[in-house]
Amino acid sequence: MDTEARRRAKEHIMSWGSGGRRPSGATGTTVATVVLADARHLDAVLASGLTGPGTLVFTPGPGDLAAGIVPYGGSLSEPGEDFALGEDFYLQTQDYASSAFMSVLGPTVLRVFGPSDFSAFLADADRAFTEGVFPEYLITPAVLLADTAALGGPRGNDGPALRLYVDTEGRISLSPTGSPLGTVGDDLPALLARYEHVNAASEAPCAVSLGAAVPEEARTAALQVRPFLGRYHAAVKALRALTAQDIGGLKVSGFGHRVTPGLAADAGDDLTGPGVPLVLWNAEQSYVVAGGRVFAVDRAFAGAVECLLAGPVAEGLTPGHVLDQVRAFFTERGPSLQTRTPVGAR
């Protein structure tokens, strides 16, 4: 496998694992990524019209890279197992609850396999929100959290048009822990219809990808009392990116801390807006993460951004002329300072 083919395969498998951004080159008219647990289902999947230009199908055993069929070894569905792409890329799948006791030695997907994993994820999110302490293993750059939309993250592009998993029995879902959407031979419209039907019956987004791992009633109840989870995922993503640049010791505004004296950490319009800018800081520097970009700013500017995002609860805590400077800064650079984003926005 040449360098470009390997890069593309890694992009697809990371997209498949998280249920996040659509891989570059995937057209949107067919499924972007399909993972087969058993190669004997390959012909049926190809014949069903699920694949097309831009699709990659990962299959155990022999493949055909020119046709978008990528051979792999190992497993993507069992905790503690490695997925092998050739001889130089290995991706480990780990159950979330064990992550606190494991060392990250390379690219790793953390997956919720059952209620204990889900409880561990919620405990980490609650601690981050109340105390500002984020788990080190989750903000490690080599780590990817699986099925984020089902864990309160932005729904984004997730769904059958982004990713599919075909288990050893030929059942099709979004992920190894997902509710069945159909069986091999079903076409994309049938899978999409089933996907929408399952989601329509739930009061929380993305009821499919954890449907076989966590009771839907428990998942929905946990997400409804934690409206900050979208913001939590955004903070984890930002911390992971900054950690990759060797920037550590960061606090995140709204998660146990505020830059601005007198502004309560647990109050403000910014706590439930996953797509609005984030304010982070350590002893040396302050940062604003907005629109996929990181801006290094001084402490006063960071505090003004924080107050704008927090809304009325921060009224009077920052001089008006400083707030105007912040508004002008973002107007010139594009990122929005709105404190609410449309459903499904990233």
mmCIF file of C-alpha atoms in Angstrom:
data_model
loop_
_atom_site.group_PDB
_atom_site.id
_atom_site.type_symbol
_atom_site.label_atom_id
_atom_site.label_comp_id
_atom_site.label_asym_id
_atom_site.label_seq_id
_atom_site.Cartn_x
_atom_site.Cartn_y
_atom_site.Cartn_z
ATOM 1 C CA MET A 1 0.000 0.000 0.000
ATOM 2 C CA ASP A 2 1.554 3.329 -1.059
ATOM 3 C CA THR A 3 1.624 6.443 1.108
ATOM 4 C CA GLU A 4 -1.447 8.102 -0.401
ATOM 5 C CA ALA A 5 -3.539 4.931 -0.192
ATOM 6 C CA ARG A 6 -2.505 4.468 3.441
ATOM 7 C CA ARG A 7 -3.362 8.093 4.282
ATOM 8 C CA ARG A 8 -6.785 7.729 2.685
ATOM 9 C CA ALA A 9 -7.479 4.443 4.455
ATOM 10 C CA LYS A 10 -6.538 5.939 7.831
ATOM 11 C CA GLU A 11 -8.793 8.953 7.226
ATOM 12 C CA HIS A 12 -11.711 6.656 6.424
ATOM 13 C CA ILE A 13 -11.228 4.363 9.397
ATOM 14 C CA MET A 14 -11.008 7.319 11.801
ATOM 15 C CA SER A 15 -14.177 8.804 10.315
ATOM 16 C CA TRP A 16 -15.881 5.412 10.609
ATOM 17 C CA GLY A 17 -14.842 5.050 14.247
ATOM 18 C CA SER A 18 -15.989 8.468 15.451
ATOM 19 C CA GLY A 19 -18.984 8.989 13.186
ATOM 20 C CA GLY A 20 -17.629 12.470 12.500
ATOM 21 C CA ARG A 21 -16.309 14.342 9.506
ATOM 22 C CA ARG A 22 -16.897 12.826 6.065
ATOM 23 C CA PRO A 23 -13.624 11.733 4.443
ATOM 24 C CA SER A 24 -12.320 13.841 1.592
ATOM 25 C CA GLY A 25 -13.153 12.295 -1.753
ATOM 26 C CA ALA A 26 -16.319 10.540 -0.534
ATOM 27 C CA THR A 27 -19.067 11.793 -2.849
ATOM 28 C CA GLY A 28 -22.096 11.605 -0.550
ATOM 29 C CA THR A 29 -24.208 9.616 -3.026
ATOM 30 C CA THR A 30 -22.987 6.300 -1.609
ATOM 31 C CA VAL A 31 -21.654 5.127 1.755
ATOM 32 C CA ALA A 32 -18.247 6.614 2.601
ATOM 33 C CA THR A 33 -16.891 3.680 4.639
ATOM 34 C CA VAL A 34 -18.020 0.088 5.132
ATOM 35 C CA VAL A 35 -16.305 -2.305 7.558
ATOM 36 C CA LEU A 36 -16.954 -6.014 7.165
ATOM 37 C CA ALA A 37 -16.360 -8.429 10.025
ATOM 38 C CA ASP A 38 -16.415 -11.351 7.568
ATOM 39 C CA ALA A 39 -15.172 -11.319 3.973
ATOM 40 C CA ARG A 40 -17.945 -13.654 2.811
ATOM 41 C CA HIS A 41 -20.361 -10.700 2.824
ATOM 42 C CA LEU A 42 -18.284 -8.634 0.417
ATOM 43 C CA ASP A 43 -20.027 -9.667 -2.809
ATOM 44 C CA ALA A 44 -23.492 -9.008 -1.387
ATOM 45 C CA VAL A 45 -22.474 -5.559 -0.165
ATOM 46 C CA LEU A 46 -20.972 -4.652 -3.532
ATOM 47 C CA ALA A 47 -24.044 -5.901 -5.381
ATOM 48 C CA SER A 48 -26.474 -3.918 -3.191
ATOM 49 C CA GLY A 49 -25.366 -0.523 -4.510
ATOM 50 C CA LEU A 50 -24.006 0.723 -1.194
ATOM 51 C CA THR A 51 -20.581 1.449 -2.657
ATOM 52 C CA GLY A 52 -19.398 3.734 -5.409
ATOM 53 C CA PRO A 53 -16.749 6.337 -6.248
ATOM 54 C CA GLY A 54 -15.065 7.449 -3.044
ATOM 55 C CA THR A 55 -16.222 4.467 -0.970
ATOM 56 C CA LEU A 56 -13.726 2.331 0.921
ATOM 57 C CA VAL A 57 -14.708 -1.167 2.028
ATOM 58 C CA PHE A 58 -12.517 -2.729 4.721
ATOM 59 C CA THR A 59 -12.512 -6.504 4.637
ATOM 60 C CA PRO A 60 -10.560 -9.266 6.392
ATOM 61 C CA GLY A 61 -8.227 -11.046 4.033
ATOM 62 C CA PRO A 62 -7.437 -10.143 0.408
ATOM 63 C CA GLY A 63 -8.532 -6.835 -1.087
ATOM 64 C CA ASP A 64 -8.314 -4.741 -4.228
ATOM 65 C CA LEU A 65 -7.092 -1.223 -3.497
ATOM 66 C CA ALA A 66 -7.813 -0.046 -7.036
ATOM 67 C CA ALA A 67 -11.465 -0.978 -6.518
ATOM 68 C CA GLY A 68 -11.642 0.625 -3.043
ATOM 69 C CA ILE A 69 -11.478 -2.685 -1.159
ATOM 70 C CA VAL A 70 -8.943 -2.451 1.664
ATOM 71 C CA PRO A 71 -7.663 -5.626 3.341
ATOM 72 C CA TYR A 72 -7.123 -5.545 7.070
ATOM 73 C CA GLY A 73 -6.105 -7.848 9.870
ATOM 74 C CA GLY A 74 -7.360 -8.129 13.431
ATOM 75 C CA SER A 75 -10.600 -6.625 14.695
ATOM 76 C CA LEU A 76 -12.389 -3.303 15.170
ATOM 77 C CA SER A 77 -15.142 -4.735 17.330
ATOM 78 C CA GLU A 78 -13.468 -6.376 20.338
ATOM 79 C CA PRO A 79 -11.875 -4.573 23.312
ATOM 80 C CA GLY A 80 -8.148 -5.087 23.515
ATOM 81 C CA GLU A 81 -7.865 -6.143 19.868
ATOM 82 C CA ASP A 82 -5.737 -4.468 17.196
ATOM 83 C CA PHE A 83 -6.773 -3.485 13.699
ATOM 84 C CA ALA A 84 -3.829 -3.832 11.307
ATOM 85 C CA LEU A 85 -3.525 -1.909 8.064
ATOM 86 C CA GLY A 86 -0.532 -3.436 6.330
ATOM 87 C CA GLU A 87 2.528 -3.864 8.496
ATOM 88 C CA ASP A 88 3.012 -0.329 9.774
ATOM 89 C CA PHE A 89 -0.328 0.940 11.105
ATOM 90 C CA TYR A 90 -2.103 -0.563 14.085
ATOM 91 C CA LEU A 91 -5.238 0.770 15.757
ATOM 92 C CA GLN A 92 -6.303 -0.630 19.108
ATOM 93 C CA THR A 93 -9.917 -0.780 20.267
ATOM 94 C CA GLN A 94 -10.328 -0.297 24.007
ATOM 95 C CA ASP A 95 -13.400 -0.338 26.238
ATOM 96 C CA TYR A 96 -13.917 3.056 27.841
ATOM 97 C CA ALA A 97 -14.090 1.861 31.452
ATOM 98 C CA SER A 98 -10.624 0.303 31.267
ATOM 99 C CA SER A 99 -8.995 3.397 29.792
ATOM 100 C CA ALA A 100 -8.122 4.941 33.150
ATOM 101 C CA PHE A 101 -5.955 1.913 33.920
ATOM 102 C CA MET A 102 -4.295 1.527 30.511
ATOM 103 C CA SER A 103 -1.332 3.238 28.885
ATOM 104 C CA VAL A 104 -1.862 4.606 25.383
ATOM 105 C CA LEU A 105 0.915 3.143 23.254
ATOM 106 C CA GLY A 106 -0.409 4.109 19.825
ATOM 107 C CA PRO A 107 -3.574 5.048 17.918
ATOM 108 C CA THR A 108 -6.531 3.927 20.023
ATOM 109 C CA VAL A 109 -10.314 3.988 19.704
ATOM 110 C CA LEU A 110 -12.199 4.217 23.002
ATOM 111 C CA ARG A 111 -15.599 2.575 22.638
ATOM 112 C CA VAL A 112 -18.644 2.233 24.870
ATOM 113 C CA PHE A 113 -19.368 -1.504 24.875
ATOM 114 C CA GLY A 114 -21.897 -1.553 27.720
ATOM 115 C CA PRO A 115 -23.485 0.278 30.664
ATOM 116 C CA SER A 116 -20.277 0.318 32.727
ATOM 117 C CA ASP A 117 -18.433 2.091 29.918
ATOM 118 C CA PHE A 118 -21.293 4.560 29.539
ATOM 119 C CA SER A 119 -21.251 5.271 33.277
ATOM 120 C CA ALA A 120 -17.487 5.849 33.190
ATOM 121 C CA PHE A 121 -17.875 8.282 30.289
ATOM 122 C CA LEU A 122 -20.583 10.211 32.134
ATOM 123 C CA ALA A 123 -18.494 10.344 35.328
ATOM 124 C CA ASP A 124 -15.581 11.816 33.372
ATOM 125 C CA ALA A 125 -17.832 14.402 31.724
ATOM 126 C CA ASP A 126 -19.430 15.364 35.057
ATOM 127 C CA ARG A 127 -16.057 15.802 36.718
ATOM 128 C CA ALA A 128 -14.817 17.958 33.851
ATOM 129 C CA PHE A 129 -17.917 20.143 34.069
ATOM 130 C CA THR A 130 -17.857 20.644 37.826
ATOM 131 C CA GLU A 131 -14.127 20.513 38.597
ATOM 132 C CA GLY A 132 -12.466 21.339 35.283
ATOM 133 C CA VAL A 133 -10.528 18.057 35.297
ATOM 134 C CA PHE A 134 -10.442 16.289 31.927
ATOM 135 C CA PRO A 135 -9.193 12.683 31.722
ATOM 136 C CA GLU A 136 -5.651 12.582 30.366
ATOM 137 C CA TYR A 137 -6.320 9.521 28.212
ATOM 138 C CA LEU A 138 -9.198 11.248 26.422
ATOM 139 C CA ILE A 139 -7.206 14.338 25.427
ATOM 140 C CA THR A 140 -4.221 12.324 24.215
ATOM 141 C CA PRO A 141 -3.746 13.073 20.490
ATOM 142 C CA ALA A 142 -3.528 9.380 19.563
ATOM 143 C CA VAL A 143 -6.970 8.649 21.058
ATOM 144 C CA LEU A 144 -10.318 8.743 19.267
ATOM 145 C CA LEU A 145 -13.664 8.477 21.064
ATOM 146 C CA ALA A 146 -16.115 6.313 19.120
ATOM 147 C CA ASP A 147 -19.749 7.149 18.367
ATOM 148 C CA THR A 148 -19.626 10.699 19.712
ATOM 149 C CA ALA A 149 -23.078 11.711 18.423
ATOM 150 C CA ALA A 150 -24.685 9.021 20.593
ATOM 151 C CA LEU A 151 -22.735 10.396 23.567
ATOM 152 C CA GLY A 152 -24.113 13.915 23.324
ATOM 153 C CA GLY A 153 -21.744 15.213 20.651
ATOM 154 C CA PRO A 154 -22.821 17.010 17.474
ATOM 155 C CA ARG A 155 -24.681 14.735 15.093
ATOM 156 C CA GLY A 156 -22.767 16.142 12.131
ATOM 157 C CA ASN A 157 -22.605 13.759 9.201
ATOM 158 C CA ASP A 158 -23.300 10.553 11.106
ATOM 159 C CA GLY A 159 -25.651 8.013 9.599
ATOM 160 C CA PRO A 160 -25.727 5.205 7.007
ATOM 161 C CA ALA A 161 -24.385 7.449 4.257
ATOM 162 C CA LEU A 162 -21.232 8.021 6.320
ATOM 163 C CA ARG A 163 -20.461 4.597 7.771
ATOM 164 C CA LEU A 164 -21.704 1.039 8.066
ATOM 165 C CA TYR A 165 -20.622 -2.057 9.940
ATOM 166 C CA VAL A 166 -21.541 -5.573 8.787
ATOM 167 C CA ASP A 167 -21.190 -8.183 11.517
ATOM 168 C CA THR A 168 -20.328 -11.855 11.078
ATOM 169 C CA GLU A 169 -24.012 -12.757 10.667
ATOM 170 C CA GLY A 170 -24.579 -10.167 7.946
ATOM 171 C CA ARG A 171 -26.461 -7.666 10.095
ATOM 172 C CA ILE A 172 -25.829 -4.025 9.190
ATOM 173 C CA SER A 173 -25.548 -1.120 11.627
ATOM 174 C CA LEU A 174 -23.469 2.025 12.015
ATOM 175 C CA SER A 175 -21.061 0.448 14.484
ATOM 176 C CA PRO A 176 -20.258 -2.830 16.267
ATOM 177 C CA THR A 177 -22.425 -1.661 19.187
ATOM 178 C CA GLY A 178 -25.297 -0.389 17.066
ATOM 179 C CA SER A 179 -28.917 -1.369 16.552
ATOM 180 C CA PRO A 180 -29.480 -3.429 13.368
ATOM 181 C CA LEU A 181 -30.639 -1.396 10.393
ATOM 182 C CA GLY A 182 -30.884 -4.292 7.961
ATOM 183 C CA THR A 183 -28.955 -7.185 6.481
ATOM 184 C CA VAL A 184 -26.546 -7.650 3.602
ATOM 185 C CA GLY A 185 -28.333 -7.083 0.331
ATOM 186 C CA ASP A 186 -30.327 -4.088 1.624
ATOM 187 C CA ASP A 187 -29.760 -0.864 -0.308
ATOM 188 C CA LEU A 188 -28.993 2.576 1.111
ATOM 189 C CA PRO A 189 -32.575 3.973 0.977
ATOM 190 C CA ALA A 190 -33.784 1.008 3.058
ATOM 191 C CA LEU A 191 -31.036 1.545 5.641
ATOM 192 C CA LEU A 192 -31.686 5.279 5.774
ATOM 193 C CA ALA A 193 -35.399 4.705 6.302
ATOM 194 C CA ARG A 194 -34.727 2.345 9.198
ATOM 195 C CA TYR A 195 -32.193 4.777 10.657
ATOM 196 C CA GLU A 196 -34.690 7.631 10.621
ATOM 197 C CA HIS A 197 -37.390 5.382 12.090
ATOM 198 C CA VAL A 198 -35.207 4.362 15.057
ATOM 199 C CA ASN A 199 -34.165 7.951 15.718
ATOM 200 C CA ALA A 200 -37.730 9.235 15.493
ATOM 201 C CA ALA A 201 -38.677 6.967 18.375
ATOM 202 C CA SER A 202 -36.024 8.466 20.661
ATOM 203 C CA GLU A 203 -35.921 11.766 22.517
ATOM 204 C CA ALA A 204 -32.127 12.008 22.162
ATOM 205 C CA PRO A 205 -30.091 12.248 18.941
ATOM 206 C CA CYS A 206 -28.411 9.233 17.358
ATOM 207 C CA ALA A 207 -30.253 6.312 18.907
ATOM 208 C CA VAL A 208 -28.561 3.775 16.617
ATOM 209 C CA SER A 209 -24.810 3.538 17.178
ATOM 210 C CA LEU A 210 -25.041 2.493 20.861
ATOM 211 C CA GLY A 211 -28.384 0.715 20.607
ATOM 212 C CA ALA A 212 -26.948 -2.734 21.330
ATOM 213 C CA ALA A 213 -24.699 -1.500 24.155
ATOM 214 C CA VAL A 214 -26.757 0.861 26.314
ATOM 215 C CA PRO A 215 -30.515 0.752 27.013
ATOM 216 C CA GLU A 216 -32.051 3.638 25.106
ATOM 217 C CA GLU A 217 -34.072 4.856 28.068
ATOM 218 C CA ALA A 218 -30.921 5.136 30.183
ATOM 219 C CA ARG A 219 -28.962 6.844 27.417
ATOM 220 C CA THR A 220 -31.718 9.372 26.765
ATOM 221 C CA ALA A 221 -32.169 10.179 30.444
ATOM 222 C CA ALA A 222 -28.430 10.728 30.940
ATOM 223 C CA LEU A 223 -28.118 13.042 27.933
ATOM 224 C CA GLN A 224 -31.194 15.088 28.802
ATOM 225 C CA VAL A 225 -29.848 16.070 32.221
ATOM 226 C CA ARG A 226 -26.443 16.956 30.739
ATOM 227 C CA PRO A 227 -27.025 19.657 28.117
ATOM 228 C CA PHE A 228 -23.324 20.547 28.385
ATOM 229 C CA LEU A 229 -22.160 17.332 26.687
ATOM 230 C CA GLY A 230 -21.873 18.912 23.251
ATOM 231 C CA ARG A 231 -19.658 21.580 24.766
ATOM 232 C CA TYR A 232 -17.672 18.873 26.551
ATOM 233 C CA HIS A 233 -16.898 17.109 23.274
ATOM 234 C CA ALA A 234 -15.808 20.411 21.727
ATOM 235 C CA ALA A 235 -13.524 21.060 24.706
ATOM 236 C CA VAL A 236 -11.993 17.580 24.477
ATOM 237 C CA LYS A 237 -11.317 18.103 20.777
ATOM 238 C CA ALA A 238 -9.650 21.461 21.442
ATOM 239 C CA LEU A 239 -7.547 20.102 24.296
ATOM 240 C CA ARG A 240 -6.458 17.173 22.148
ATOM 241 C CA ALA A 241 -5.351 19.548 19.376
ATOM 242 C CA LEU A 242 -3.411 21.782 21.747
ATOM 243 C CA THR A 243 -1.855 18.805 23.517
ATOM 244 C CA ALA A 244 -0.538 17.716 20.116
ATOM 245 C CA GLN A 245 1.320 21.065 20.047
ATOM 246 C CA ASP A 246 2.818 20.396 23.500
ATOM 247 C CA ILE A 247 0.533 22.946 25.150
ATOM 248 C CA GLY A 248 -0.660 21.614 28.503
ATOM 249 C CA GLY A 249 -1.971 22.665 31.894
ATOM 250 C CA LEU A 250 -5.015 24.235 30.260
ATOM 251 C CA LYS A 251 -8.259 25.303 31.872
ATOM 252 C CA VAL A 252 -11.463 25.584 29.845
ATOM 253 C CA SER A 253 -13.956 28.354 30.438
ATOM 254 C CA GLY A 254 -17.234 27.028 31.830
ATOM 255 C CA PHE A 255 -15.692 23.794 33.077
ATOM 256 C CA GLY A 256 -14.996 24.479 36.733
ATOM 257 C CA HIS A 257 -13.188 27.731 35.911
ATOM 258 C CA ARG A 258 -13.629 31.197 34.434
ATOM 259 C CA VAL A 259 -11.063 33.759 33.357
ATOM 260 C CA THR A 260 -13.268 36.615 34.550
ATOM 261 C CA PRO A 261 -13.547 37.202 38.319
ATOM 262 C CA GLY A 262 -17.167 37.173 39.440
ATOM 263 C CA LEU A 263 -18.449 35.049 36.551
ATOM 264 C CA ALA A 264 -19.756 31.721 37.809
ATOM 265 C CA ALA A 265 -18.390 28.662 36.025
ATOM 266 C CA ASP A 266 -21.776 26.956 35.972
ATOM 267 C CA ALA A 267 -23.769 29.897 34.582
ATOM 268 C CA GLY A 268 -23.889 31.357 31.094
ATOM 269 C CA ASP A 269 -25.337 30.964 27.618
ATOM 270 C CA ASP A 270 -22.124 29.320 26.415
ATOM 271 C CA LEU A 271 -22.525 26.095 28.400
ATOM 272 C CA THR A 272 -24.857 24.382 25.929
ATOM 273 C CA GLY A 273 -23.528 25.705 22.600
ATOM 274 C CA PRO A 274 -21.123 23.108 21.148
ATOM 275 C CA GLY A 275 -20.329 25.197 18.080
ATOM 276 C CA VAL A 276 -19.454 28.506 19.737
ATOM 277 C CA PRO A 277 -15.854 29.565 20.478
ATOM 278 C CA LEU A 278 -13.965 28.104 23.416
ATOM 279 C CA VAL A 279 -11.723 30.021 25.790
ATOM 280 C CA LEU A 280 -8.743 28.127 27.231
ATOM 281 C CA TRP A 281 -5.735 29.277 29.197
ATOM 282 C CA ASN A 282 -2.741 28.221 31.241
ATOM 283 C CA ALA A 283 -0.188 30.144 33.259
ATOM 284 C CA GLU A 284 1.619 31.374 30.144
ATOM 285 C CA GLN A 285 -0.992 32.042 27.484
ATOM 286 C CA SER A 286 -4.682 32.312 26.664
ATOM 287 C CA TYR A 287 -6.358 30.840 23.592
ATOM 288 C CA VAL A 288 -9.626 31.155 21.732
ATOM 289 C CA VAL A 289 -10.660 28.212 19.562
ATOM 290 C CA ALA A 290 -13.211 29.211 16.939
ATOM 291 C CA GLY A 291 -14.174 28.001 13.495
ATOM 292 C CA GLY A 292 -11.552 25.268 13.563
ATOM 293 C CA ARG A 293 -8.771 27.778 14.261
ATOM 294 C CA VAL A 294 -6.729 28.553 17.379
ATOM 295 C CA PHE A 295 -5.992 32.167 18.287
ATOM 296 C CA ALA A 296 -3.354 33.015 20.913
ATOM 297 C CA VAL A 297 -4.647 36.074 22.816
ATOM 298 C CA ASP A 298 -3.933 37.995 25.990
ATOM 299 C CA ARG A 299 -5.848 37.386 29.209
ATOM 300 C CA ALA A 300 -8.023 40.509 28.931
ATOM 301 C CA PHE A 301 -9.122 39.574 25.416
ATOM 302 C CA ALA A 302 -9.888 36.005 26.517
ATOM 303 C CA GLY A 303 -12.011 37.338 29.364
ATOM 304 C CA ALA A 304 -13.942 39.603 27.008
ATOM 305 C CA VAL A 305 -14.689 36.685 24.662
ATOM 306 C CA GLU A 306 -15.847 34.660 27.641
ATOM 307 C CA CYS A 307 -18.204 37.431 28.764
ATOM 308 C CA LEU A 308 -19.688 37.868 25.310
ATOM 309 C CA LEU A 309 -20.369 34.154 25.091
ATOM 310 C CA ALA A 310 -21.777 33.918 28.619
ATOM 311 C CA GLY A 311 -24.420 36.533 27.844
ATOM 312 C CA PRO A 312 -26.435 38.542 30.405
ATOM 313 C CA VAL A 313 -24.905 36.849 33.461
ATOM 314 C CA ALA A 314 -21.607 38.560 32.557
ATOM 315 C CA GLU A 315 -23.065 42.016 32.030
ATOM 316 C CA GLY A 316 -20.824 44.745 33.405
ATOM 317 C CA LEU A 317 -17.835 42.483 34.040
ATOM 318 C CA THR A 318 -15.882 43.722 30.990
ATOM 319 C CA PRO A 319 -15.638 47.310 29.654
ATOM 320 C CA GLY A 320 -17.813 47.970 26.607
ATOM 321 C CA HIS A 321 -14.935 49.172 24.412
ATOM 322 C CA VAL A 322 -13.103 45.861 24.967
ATOM 323 C CA LEU A 323 -16.209 43.924 23.957
ATOM 324 C CA ASP A 324 -16.404 46.031 20.789
ATOM 325 C CA GLN A 325 -12.786 45.159 19.987
ATOM 326 C CA VAL A 326 -13.577 41.463 20.353
ATOM 327 C CA ARG A 327 -16.616 41.737 18.080
ATOM 328 C CA ALA A 328 -14.532 43.511 15.452
ATOM 329 C CA PHE A 329 -11.796 40.889 15.701
ATOM 330 C CA PHE A 330 -14.182 38.043 14.945
ATOM 331 C CA THR A 331 -16.051 39.979 12.266
ATOM 332 C CA GLU A 332 -12.771 40.447 10.393
ATOM 333 C CA ARG A 333 -11.764 36.783 10.729
ATOM 334 C CA GLY A 334 -15.058 35.027 10.097
ATOM 335 C CA PRO A 335 -15.754 32.805 13.147
ATOM 336 C CA SER A 336 -19.160 33.501 14.661
ATOM 337 C CA LEU A 337 -19.667 34.571 18.256
ATOM 338 C CA GLN A 338 -23.277 33.393 18.362
ATOM 339 C CA THR A 339 -24.133 31.380 21.449
ATOM 340 C CA ARG A 340 -26.537 29.006 19.766
ATOM 341 C CA THR A 341 -25.949 26.768 16.758
ATOM 342 C CA PRO A 342 -28.455 24.889 14.585
ATOM 343 C CA VAL A 343 -29.163 21.272 15.484
ATOM 344 C CA GLY A 344 -26.531 19.040 13.905
ATOM 345 C CA ALA A 345 -24.033 21.867 13.304
ATOM 346 C CA ARG A 346 -20.378 21.138 13.948
#
